[in-house]
Amino acid sequence: MQVHLLLFALYRDLTGVDELNVEVADGATAAAALAGLRQSDPRFAVLPDRPVIALNRELAQLDAVLRDGDELALLPPVAGG
Amino acid sequence: MQVHLLLFALYRDLTGVDELNVEVADGATAAAALAGLRQSDPRFAVLPDRPVIALNRELAQLDAVLRDGDELALLPPVAGG
Amino acid sequence: MRAWITTDPIAAQDVLDGVGTATDGATVVFLGTVREENDGRPVSGLRYDAYVAMAEDVLLRIAGEAGRRAGTDRVAVVHRIGELAVGDASVAIAVSSPHRAEAFDAARFVIEAIKQRLPVWKQEYYVEGAPRWLDGSTPAVGP
Amino acid sequence: MRAWITTDPIAAQDVLDGVGTATDGATVVFLGTVREENDGRPVSGLRYDAYVAMAEDVLLRIAGEAGRRAGTDRVAVVHRIGELAVGDASVAIAVSSPHRAEAFDAARFVIEAIKQRLPVWKQEYYVEGAPRWLDGSTPAVGP
């Protein structure tokens, strides 16, 4: 199955990636998907081990289980205002 | 000597007076001037004994000594905003 | 620092024009407006009386005190007097400062001080019954 | 309740249009603006990035929480993103409610919540040297 990965701000600058469709195993958690990505694609090695994530536009825990078509966003510490 | 008396809001409505030149004895305090006025002019009898006053646009104590030409204002409790 | 009394309608922009510089990261505006009821009684309008000459002095002094508390001279405040309808603004305050906590505190200080010591009086007109001068605060006389 | 993200310039009037009814005696507006320096370094401008779809949801939720705290549904908030110059407003908030304490508290709540949890990021550009993403807050994930 596939999830749609989104990166913003510092994470986008660090990786050079703003969005990416990622193949993940059925039943994978967000943490597992990110670990796999970090291993298979060196651009992601620079990201923190446990970033804040949003799943389908809601903040989520890294142990959240992914579903096909999910939107998975990696959020640097926020700084609005 | 003379002072210029000003009344506002409720005090103006109660007395029917908005301003008045008042003759006072040399060296009189504001309290003495008001007591004399209350005695000589029944319109002022309805006012409180010890109103808040301003002397020349500054809040003042009732024992302040008046000078010729002073502006003496009687201030009901304020309610701006 | 700008502080004035007017019989004209007032709006946020009137006080915003007096504040905000390139050193300021925060601007707070307060508008006080006439409500359609007070203590459950339908209100048709307000009339403000003022000791205008003294009120302008006091308003400027309040703005100065607020600015000193907040470390800013960007404080603007206007109080409208005369006849006001429901929805009309009676007071508008703007404060800008480098940081937001100070701007909020100073704007709040100005409206509280106005209620405590500005020589202005408020008469409420009701849909039914006679108008009434509202209970007020007794300003503290200095030493 | 109105909450939105825009790349256009924003002003107090944009949020004032969303608040203020005949039951409200108080309106508080907050504007956040770009300062010419930060920590002593001259700033030439800011660039805001955002997760726009999520940010609009979060902003509306923040407005709703602020309104519930203050007993009002008259809350309007806009956050500008993209390139901003010194003096430009990045955020505008307006809250109106029957009484002033609630309006002040709710406006303050909205700006604090924006800084804690809105998925928006701020890159500062300096008169000299490379731009920098500012340190931010880690939003708390619910249970």
CSV table of C-alpha atoms in Angstrom, one decimal:
chain,number,residue,atom,x,y,z
A,1,MET,CA,0.0,0.0,0.0
A,2,GLN,CA,1.0,3.6,-0.4
A,3,VAL,CA,1.0,6.7,1.9
A,4,HIS,CA,1.5,10.3,0.8
A,5,LEU,CA,4.4,11.9,2.7
A,6,LEU,CA,4.5,15.7,3.2
A,7,LEU,CA,7.5,17.7,4.5
A,8,PHE,CA,7.6,21.3,5.5
A,9,ALA,CA,10.0,24.2,6.4
A,10,LEU,CA,13.3,22.9,7.9
A,11,TYR,CA,12.5,19.3,7.1
A,12,ARG,CA,11.9,20.2,3.5
A,13,ASP,CA,15.2,22.1,3.3
A,14,LEU,CA,17.1,19.4,5.0
A,15,THR,CA,15.9,16.6,2.7
A,16,GLY,CA,15.1,18.6,-0.5
A,17,VAL,CA,11.8,16.7,-0.6
A,18,ASP,CA,8.4,18.4,-0.3
A,19,GLU,CA,6.2,15.4,-1.0
A,20,LEU,CA,6.6,11.8,-1.9
A,21,ASN,CA,4.5,8.7,-2.4
A,22,VAL,CA,6.0,5.9,-0.2
A,23,GLU,CA,5.3,2.2,-0.4
A,24,VAL,CA,4.8,0.7,3.1
A,25,ALA,CA,3.9,-2.8,4.3
A,26,ASP,CA,0.3,-3.5,5.2
A,27,GLY,CA,-0.2,-2.8,8.9
A,28,ALA,CA,3.0,-0.7,9.3
A,29,THR,CA,3.1,2.0,11.9
A,30,ALA,CA,4.2,5.5,11.1
A,31,ALA,CA,7.4,4.8,13.0
A,32,ALA,CA,8.2,1.7,11.0
A,33,ALA,CA,7.5,3.5,7.7
A,34,LEU,CA,9.8,6.4,8.7
A,35,ALA,CA,12.5,3.9,9.8
A,36,GLY,CA,12.3,2.1,6.5
A,37,LEU,CA,12.5,5.3,4.6
A,38,ARG,CA,15.5,6.5,6.5
A,39,GLN,CA,17.3,3.3,5.7
A,40,SER,CA,16.4,3.1,2.0
A,41,ASP,CA,16.8,6.8,1.1
A,42,PRO,CA,19.8,8.7,2.5
A,43,ARG,CA,18.0,12.1,2.1
A,44,PHE,CA,15.9,11.2,5.1
A,45,ALA,CA,18.8,10.2,7.4
A,46,VAL,CA,19.2,13.8,8.5
A,47,LEU,CA,15.7,14.0,10.1
A,48,PRO,CA,15.2,13.5,13.8
A,49,ASP,CA,14.4,9.9,14.8
A,50,ARG,CA,11.0,10.8,16.3
A,51,PRO,CA,9.5,13.8,14.5
A,52,VAL,CA,6.1,15.1,15.3
A,53,ILE,CA,3.7,13.7,12.7
A,54,ALA,CA,0.2,14.4,11.5
A,55,LEU,CA,-1.9,11.7,9.9
A,56,ASN,CA,-4.6,13.0,7.6
A,57,ARG,CA,-4.2,16.5,9.1
A,58,GLU,CA,-4.5,15.4,12.7
A,59,LEU,CA,-1.5,15.2,15.1
A,60,ALA,CA,-0.8,11.5,15.7
A,61,GLN,CA,1.4,9.2,17.7
A,62,LEU,CA,4.3,7.5,15.9
A,63,ASP,CA,2.8,4.1,16.7
A,64,ALA,CA,-0.4,4.9,14.7
A,65,VAL,CA,-1.1,2.2,12.1
A,66,LEU,CA,-1.1,3.5,8.5
A,67,ARG,CA,-3.8,2.8,6.0
A,68,ASP,CA,-3.6,2.9,2.2
A,69,GLY,CA,-3.9,6.5,0.9
A,70,ASP,CA,-3.0,8.1,4.3
A,71,GLU,CA,-1.5,11.6,4.2
A,72,LEU,CA,1.5,11.5,6.6
A,73,ALA,CA,3.1,14.9,7.4
A,74,LEU,CA,6.4,15.4,9.2
A,75,LEU,CA,6.1,18.6,11.3
A,76,PRO,CA,9.1,20.5,12.5
A,77,PRO,CA,8.5,22.4,15.8
A,78,VAL,CA,5.9,25.0,14.8
A,79,ALA,CA,6.5,28.8,14.9
A,80,GLY,CA,3.4,30.7,13.8
A,81,GLY,CA,2.2,34.1,15.0
B,1,MET,CA,-13.3,86.7,45.8
B,2,GLN,CA,-15.1,84.4,43.2
B,3,VAL,CA,-14.8,80.8,42.1
B,4,HIS,CA,-16.3,79.3,39.1
B,5,LEU,CA,-18.5,76.2,40.0
B,6,LEU,CA,-19.1,73.4,37.5
B,7,LEU,CA,-21.6,70.6,37.9
B,8,PHE,CA,-22.0,67.5,35.7
B,9,ALA,CA,-24.4,64.6,35.0
B,10,LEU,CA,-26.5,63.6,38.0
B,11,TYR,CA,-25.5,66.7,40.0
B,12,ARG,CA,-26.5,68.9,37.2
B,13,ASP,CA,-29.9,67.2,36.9
B,14,LEU,CA,-30.4,67.3,40.7
B,15,THR,CA,-29.7,71.0,41.0
B,16,GLY,CA,-30.7,72.3,37.6
B,17,VAL,CA,-27.3,74.2,37.6
B,18,ASP,CA,-24.5,73.5,35.2
B,19,GLU,CA,-22.2,76.4,36.1
B,20,LEU,CA,-22.3,79.3,38.5
B,21,ASN,CA,-20.0,82.1,39.7
B,22,VAL,CA,-19.9,81.9,43.5
B,23,GLU,CA,-18.7,84.5,46.0
B,24,VAL,CA,-16.5,83.0,48.8
B,25,ALA,CA,-14.6,84.5,51.7
B,26,ASP,CA,-10.9,85.0,51.3
B,27,GLY,CA,-9.1,81.8,52.5
B,28,ALA,CA,-12.2,79.6,52.4
B,29,THR,CA,-11.8,75.9,51.8
B,30,ALA,CA,-13.8,74.1,49.2
B,31,ALA,CA,-15.7,72.4,52.0
B,32,ALA,CA,-16.6,75.8,53.5
B,33,ALA,CA,-17.7,77.2,50.2
B,34,LEU,CA,-19.9,74.3,49.5
B,35,ALA,CA,-21.5,74.4,53.0
B,36,GLY,CA,-22.2,78.1,52.5
B,37,LEU,CA,-23.8,77.4,49.1
B,38,ARG,CA,-25.9,74.6,50.5
B,39,GLN,CA,-27.2,77.0,53.2
B,40,SER,CA,-27.8,80.0,50.9
B,41,ASP,CA,-29.2,78.2,47.9
B,42,PRO,CA,-31.8,75.4,48.4
B,43,ARG,CA,-31.0,73.9,44.9
B,44,PHE,CA,-27.7,72.6,46.4
B,45,ALA,CA,-29.2,71.1,49.5
B,46,VAL,CA,-29.8,67.8,47.6
B,47,LEU,CA,-26.1,67.2,46.9
B,48,PRO,CA,-24.0,64.9,49.0
B,49,ASP,CA,-22.2,66.5,51.9
B,50,ARG,CA,-18.8,65.5,50.7
B,51,PRO,CA,-18.7,65.2,46.9
B,52,VAL,CA,-15.6,64.4,45.0
B,53,ILE,CA,-14.2,67.7,43.7
B,54,ALA,CA,-11.7,68.9,41.1
B,55,LEU,CA,-9.9,72.2,41.6
B,56,ASN,CA,-8.6,73.6,38.3
B,57,ARG,CA,-9.1,70.2,36.6
B,58,GLU,CA,-7.2,68.2,39.2
B,59,LEU,CA,-8.8,66.0,41.8
B,60,ALA,CA,-8.6,67.8,45.2
B,61,GLN,CA,-9.3,67.3,48.9
B,62,LEU,CA,-12.3,69.2,50.3
B,63,ASP,CA,-10.0,71.0,52.7
B,64,ALA,CA,-8.1,72.6,49.8
B,65,VAL,CA,-8.0,76.4,50.1
B,66,LEU,CA,-9.7,78.3,47.3
B,67,ARG,CA,-8.1,81.2,45.4
B,68,ASP,CA,-9.8,83.9,43.3
B,69,GLY,CA,-10.7,82.6,39.9
B,70,ASP,CA,-10.5,78.9,40.7
B,71,GLU,CA,-12.5,76.4,38.8
B,72,LEU,CA,-14.3,74.2,41.3
B,73,ALA,CA,-16.0,71.1,39.8
B,74,LEU,CA,-18.4,68.7,41.6
B,75,LEU,CA,-17.9,65.2,40.3
B,76,PRO,CA,-20.5,62.4,40.7
B,77,PRO,CA,-19.0,58.9,40.7
B,78,VAL,CA,-17.5,58.5,37.2
B,79,ALA,CA,-18.7,56.0,34.7
B,80,GLY,CA,-16.8,56.2,31.5
B,81,GLY,CA,-15.8,53.4,29.1
C,1,MET,CA,0.9,59.2,22.8
C,2,ARG,CA,-2.5,60.4,21.6
C,3,ALA,CA,-5.6,60.9,23.8
C,4,TRP,CA,-8.7,62.8,22.9
C,5,ILE,CA,-12.5,63.3,23.5
C,6,THR,CA,-14.9,63.6,20.6
C,7,THR,CA,-18.5,63.8,19.8
C,8,ASP,CA,-17.9,62.1,16.4
C,9,PRO,CA,-18.3,58.4,15.7
C,10,ILE,CA,-15.1,56.5,16.4
C,11,ALA,CA,-13.6,53.3,14.9
C,12,ALA,CA,-10.5,51.1,15.4
C,13,GLN,CA,-8.7,52.8,12.6
C,14,ASP,CA,-8.7,56.1,14.4
C,15,VAL,CA,-6.5,54.7,17.2
C,16,LEU,CA,-4.5,52.3,14.9
C,17,ASP,CA,-3.3,55.4,13.0
C,18,GLY,CA,-1.5,56.4,16.2
C,19,VAL,CA,0.5,53.3,16.9
C,20,GLY,CA,2.7,50.6,15.3
C,21,THR,CA,6.3,51.1,14.4
C,22,ALA,CA,9.0,48.8,12.9
C,23,THR,CA,10.2,47.9,16.4
C,24,ASP,CA,6.7,46.6,17.4
C,25,GLY,CA,5.7,43.0,17.1
C,26,ALA,CA,2.3,43.4,18.8
C,27,THR,CA,-0.7,45.7,18.6
C,28,VAL,CA,-3.7,45.4,20.8
C,29,VAL,CA,-7.0,47.3,20.1
C,30,PHE,CA,-9.9,47.5,22.5
C,31,LEU,CA,-13.3,48.8,21.5
C,32,GLY,CA,-16.1,49.4,24.0
C,33,THR,CA,-19.5,49.4,22.4
C,34,VAL,CA,-23.1,50.1,23.4
C,35,ARG,CA,-25.0,46.9,24.3
C,36,GLU,CA,-28.7,46.4,23.5
C,37,GLU,CA,-29.4,45.5,27.1
C,38,ASN,CA,-28.0,46.0,30.6
C,39,ASP,CA,-29.0,43.9,33.6
C,40,GLY,CA,-31.8,42.4,31.4
C,41,ARG,CA,-33.3,45.8,30.5
C,42,PRO,CA,-33.5,46.7,26.8
C,43,VAL,CA,-31.4,49.7,26.1
C,44,SER,CA,-32.2,52.2,23.4
C,45,GLY,CA,-29.1,54.3,23.6
C,46,LEU,CA,-26.6,56.1,25.9
C,47,ARG,CA,-25.7,59.7,26.6
C,48,TYR,CA,-22.2,60.5,27.9
C,49,ASP,CA,-21.5,63.7,29.7
C,50,ALA,CA,-17.9,64.7,30.4
C,51,TYR,CA,-15.8,67.4,32.1
C,52,VAL,CA,-14.0,67.7,28.7
C,53,ALA,CA,-11.0,69.8,29.6
C,54,MET,CA,-10.2,67.6,32.6
C,55,ALA,CA,-11.0,64.4,30.8
C,56,GLU,CA,-8.5,65.1,28.1
C,57,ASP,CA,-5.8,65.7,30.7
C,58,VAL,CA,-6.7,62.5,32.6
C,59,LEU,CA,-6.9,60.4,29.4
C,60,LEU,CA,-3.5,61.6,28.3
C,61,ARG,CA,-2.1,60.8,31.8
C,62,ILE,CA,-3.6,57.3,31.7
C,63,ALA,CA,-2.1,56.7,28.3
C,64,GLY,CA,1.3,57.9,29.6
C,65,GLU,CA,1.0,55.6,32.6
C,66,ALA,CA,0.1,52.6,30.4
C,67,GLY,CA,3.0,53.4,28.1
C,68,ARG,CA,5.5,53.5,30.9
C,69,ARG,CA,4.2,50.2,32.2
C,70,ALA,CA,4.6,48.6,28.8
C,71,GLY,CA,7.8,50.4,27.7
C,72,THR,CA,6.1,52.0,24.7
C,73,ASP,CA,5.0,55.5,23.7
C,74,ARG,CA,2.7,54.0,21.1
C,75,VAL,CA,-0.6,54.4,22.9
C,76,ALA,CA,-3.7,56.0,21.4
C,77,VAL,CA,-7.1,56.4,23.1
C,78,VAL,CA,-10.3,58.2,22.3
C,79,HIS,CA,-13.5,58.5,24.2
C,80,ARG,CA,-16.7,59.5,22.5
C,81,ILE,CA,-19.3,61.6,24.3
C,82,GLY,CA,-22.8,62.8,23.5
C,83,GLU,CA,-25.6,60.6,22.2
C,84,LEU,CA,-24.7,57.0,21.2
C,85,ALA,CA,-26.8,54.3,19.6
C,86,VAL,CA,-26.7,50.6,20.3
C,87,GLY,CA,-23.6,49.2,18.5
C,88,ASP,CA,-21.7,52.5,18.6
C,89,ALA,CA,-18.2,52.5,20.0
C,90,SER,CA,-17.8,54.7,23.1
C,91,VAL,CA,-14.1,54.1,23.6
C,92,ALA,CA,-11.2,52.9,21.3
C,93,ILE,CA,-7.7,52.1,22.6
C,94,ALA,CA,-4.6,50.9,20.7
C,95,VAL,CA,-1.3,50.0,22.1
C,96,SER,CA,1.7,48.6,20.2
C,97,SER,CA,4.9,47.4,21.7
C,98,PRO,CA,7.8,45.0,20.9
C,99,HIS,CA,6.1,42.1,22.6
C,100,ARG,CA,2.5,41.0,23.1
C,101,ALA,CA,2.3,40.6,26.9
C,102,GLU,CA,3.0,44.3,27.4
C,103,ALA,CA,0.6,45.4,24.7
C,104,PHE,CA,-2.3,43.3,26.2
C,105,ASP,CA,-1.5,44.5,29.7
C,106,ALA,CA,-1.3,48.2,28.7
C,107,ALA,CA,-4.6,48.1,26.7
C,108,ARG,CA,-6.3,46.5,29.6
C,109,PHE,CA,-4.8,49.0,32.0
C,110,VAL,CA,-6.2,51.9,30.0
C,111,ILE,CA,-9.8,50.7,29.9
C,112,GLU,CA,-9.7,49.9,33.7
C,113,ALA,CA,-8.3,53.3,34.5
C,114,ILE,CA,-10.9,55.0,32.3
C,115,LYS,CA,-13.6,53.3,34.3
C,116,GLN,CA,-12.0,54.2,37.6
C,117,ARG,CA,-11.1,57.8,37.1
C,118,LEU,CA,-12.1,59.5,33.8
C,119,PRO,CA,-14.5,62.4,34.5
C,120,VAL,CA,-17.2,61.0,32.2
C,121,TRP,CA,-20.7,60.0,33.1
C,122,LYS,CA,-23.1,57.6,31.3
C,123,GLN,CA,-26.8,57.9,31.2
C,124,GLU,CA,-28.7,54.9,29.9
C,125,TYR,CA,-31.9,55.3,27.9
C,126,TYR,CA,-34.3,52.4,27.9
C,127,VAL,CA,-36.9,51.1,25.5
C,128,GLU,CA,-39.3,51.6,28.4
C,129,GLY,CA,-39.0,53.9,31.4
C,130,ALA,CA,-37.0,56.9,32.4
C,131,PRO,CA,-33.3,57.2,31.6
C,132,ARG,CA,-30.8,56.7,34.4
C,133,TRP,CA,-27.3,57.8,35.3
C,134,LEU,CA,-25.3,54.7,35.9
C,135,ASP,CA,-23.6,54.0,39.2
C,136,GLY,CA,-19.9,54.9,38.9
C,137,SER,CA,-16.5,54.8,40.7
C,138,THR,CA,-15.2,57.3,43.1
C,139,PRO,CA,-11.8,58.3,41.8
C,140,ALA,CA,-9.0,58.3,44.5
C,141,VAL,CA,-7.7,61.8,45.3
C,142,GLY,CA,-3.9,62.0,45.5
C,143,PRO,CA,-2.1,63.0,48.7
D,1,MET,CA,-16.4,31.9,13.9
D,2,ARG,CA,-14.1,32.6,11.0
D,3,ALA,CA,-10.6,31.3,10.6
D,4,TRP,CA,-8.5,31.3,7.5
D,5,ILE,CA,-5.0,31.3,6.0
D,6,THR,CA,-4.0,33.8,3.2
D,7,THR,CA,-1.1,35.0,1.2
D,8,ASP,CA,-2.6,38.4,0.9
D,9,PRO,CA,-1.9,41.4,3.1
D,10,ILE,CA,-4.1,41.5,6.2
D,11,ALA,CA,-5.4,44.3,8.4
D,12,ALA,CA,-7.5,44.8,11.5
D,13,GLN,CA,-10.6,45.5,9.5
D,14,ASP,CA,-10.5,41.9,8.0
D,15,VAL,CA,-11.2,40.4,11.3
D,16,LEU,CA,-13.4,43.2,12.7
D,17,ASP,CA,-15.8,42.4,9.9
D,18,GLY,CA,-16.4,39.0,11.5
D,19,VAL,CA,-17.3,40.2,15.0
D,20,GLY,CA,-19.4,42.6,17.1
D,21,THR,CA,-23.1,42.3,17.7
D,22,ALA,CA,-25.6,44.3,19.7
D,23,THR,CA,-25.1,42.0,22.6
D,24,ASP,CA,-21.3,42.7,22.8
D,25,GLY,CA,-19.9,45.5,24.9
D,26,ALA,CA,-16.2,44.7,24.2
D,27,THR,CA,-14.1,43.9,21.1
D,28,VAL,CA,-10.4,43.1,21.4
D,29,VAL,CA,-8.1,42.9,18.3
D,30,PHE,CA,-4.6,41.5,18.2
D,31,LEU,CA,-2.2,42.2,15.4
D,32,GLY,CA,1.2,40.5,15.2
D,33,THR,CA,3.6,42.4,13.0
D,34,VAL,CA,7.1,41.8,11.6
D,35,ARG,CA,9.8,43.5,13.6
D,36,GLU,CA,12.9,45.1,12.1
D,37,GLU,CA,15.1,43.2,14.5
D,38,ASN,CA,15.1,40.0,16.5
D,39,ASP,CA,17.6,39.3,19.3
D,40,GLY,CA,19.5,42.3,18.2
D,41,ARG,CA,19.9,41.2,14.5
D,42,PRO,CA,18.5,43.4,11.8
D,43,VAL,CA,15.7,41.6,10.0
D,44,SER,CA,14.8,42.3,6.3
D,45,GLY,CA,11.7,40.1,6.2
D,46,LEU,CA,10.0,36.8,7.0
D,47,ARG,CA,8.8,33.9,5.0
D,48,TYR,CA,6.0,31.7,6.5
D,49,ASP,CA,5.5,28.1,5.4
D,50,ALA,CA,2.3,26.3,6.4
D,51,TYR,CA,0.6,22.9,6.1
D,52,VAL,CA,-2.3,24.9,4.8
D,53,ALA,CA,-5.1,22.4,4.9
D,54,MET,CA,-4.3,21.3,8.4
D,55,ALA,CA,-3.6,24.9,9.6
D,56,GLU,CA,-7.1,26.0,8.6
D,57,ASP,CA,-8.6,23.1,10.6
D,58,VAL,CA,-6.4,23.9,13.6
D,59,LEU,CA,-7.1,27.7,13.4
D,60,LEU,CA,-10.8,27.0,13.3
D,61,ARG,CA,-10.5,24.7,16.3
D,62,ILE,CA,-8.5,27.3,18.2
D,63,ALA,CA,-11.1,29.9,17.5
D,64,GLY,CA,-13.8,27.5,18.7
D,65,GLU,CA,-12.0,26.8,21.9
D,66,ALA,CA,-11.4,30.5,22.5
D,67,GLY,CA,-15.1,31.2,21.9
D,68,ARG,CA,-16.2,28.5,24.3
D,69,ARG,CA,-14.0,29.9,27.0
D,70,ALA,CA,-15.4,33.4,26.5
D,71,GLY,CA,-19.0,32.4,25.9
D,72,THR,CA,-19.0,34.0,22.4
D,73,ASP,CA,-19.1,32.7,18.8
D,74,ARG,CA,-17.7,36.1,17.6
D,75,VAL,CA,-14.1,35.1,17.0
D,76,ALA,CA,-12.2,35.8,13.7
D,77,VAL,CA,-8.6,34.9,13.0
D,78,VAL,CA,-6.4,35.0,9.9
D,79,HIS,CA,-2.8,34.0,9.5
D,80,ARG,CA,-0.8,35.3,6.5
D,81,ILE,CA,1.8,33.1,4.9
D,82,GLY,CA,4.4,33.6,2.2
D,83,GLU,CA,6.8,36.5,2.1
D,84,LEU,CA,6.3,39.4,4.5
D,85,ALA,CA,8.1,42.7,4.9
D,86,VAL,CA,9.0,44.5,8.1
D,87,GLY,CA,5.8,46.1,9.4
D,88,ASP,CA,3.5,43.7,7.7
D,89,ALA,CA,0.9,41.9,9.9
D,90,SER,CA,1.3,38.1,10.0
D,91,VAL,CA,-1.7,37.4,12.2
D,92,ALA,CA,-4.9,39.3,13.0
D,93,ILE,CA,-7.4,38.2,15.7
D,94,ALA,CA,-10.7,39.8,16.8
D,95,VAL,CA,-13.0,38.6,19.6
D,96,SER,CA,-16.1,40.3,20.8
D,97,SER,CA,-18.2,39.4,23.8
D,98,PRO,CA,-20.6,41.0,26.2
D,99,HIS,CA,-17.9,41.8,28.7
D,100,ARG,CA,-14.2,42.9,28.4
D,101,ALA,CA,-12.4,40.4,30.6
D,102,GLU,CA,-13.6,37.5,28.4
D,103,ALA,CA,-12.7,39.3,25.1
D,104,PHE,CA,-9.2,40.0,26.3
D,105,ASP,CA,-8.7,36.5,27.6
D,106,ALA,CA,-10.0,34.9,24.4
D,107,ALA,CA,-7.8,37.0,22.1
D,108,ARG,CA,-4.8,36.2,24.2
D,109,PHE,CA,-5.7,32.5,24.2
D,110,VAL,CA,-5.8,32.5,20.4
D,111,ILE,CA,-2.4,34.0,19.9
D,112,GLU,CA,-0.8,31.7,22.5
D,113,ALA,CA,-2.4,28.6,20.9
D,114,ILE,CA,-1.3,29.7,17.4
D,115,LYS,CA,2.3,29.8,18.7
D,116,GLN,CA,2.0,26.4,20.4
D,117,ARG,CA,0.2,24.4,17.8
D,118,LEU,CA,-0.5,26.0,14.4
D,119,PRO,CA,1.4,24.1,11.7
D,120,VAL,CA,3.1,27.2,10.4
D,121,TRP,CA,6.9,27.9,10.3
D,122,LYS,CA,8.7,31.1,10.2
D,123,GLN,CA,12.0,31.7,8.3
D,124,GLU,CA,13.8,35.0,9.2
D,125,TYR,CA,15.8,36.8,6.5
D,126,TYR,CA,18.5,39.1,7.8
D,127,VAL,CA,20.1,42.2,6.5
D,128,GLU,CA,23.4,40.2,6.7
D,129,GLY,CA,23.8,36.5,6.7
D,130,ALA,CA,21.8,33.4,5.7
D,131,PRO,CA,18.1,33.1,6.5
D,132,ARG,CA,17.1,30.8,9.5
D,133,TRP,CA,14.1,28.8,10.4
D,134,LEU,CA,13.1,30.0,13.9
D,135,ASP,CA,13.0,27.7,16.9
D,136,GLY,CA,9.4,26.6,17.5
D,137,SER,CA,7.1,24.7,19.8
D,138,THR,CA,6.4,21.0,19.8
D,139,PRO,CA,2.6,20.6,19.7
D,140,ALA,CA,1.2,18.1,22.2
D,141,VAL,CA,-0.4,15.1,20.6
D,142,GLY,CA,-3.7,14.1,22.0
D,143,PRO,CA,-4.4,10.7,23.7
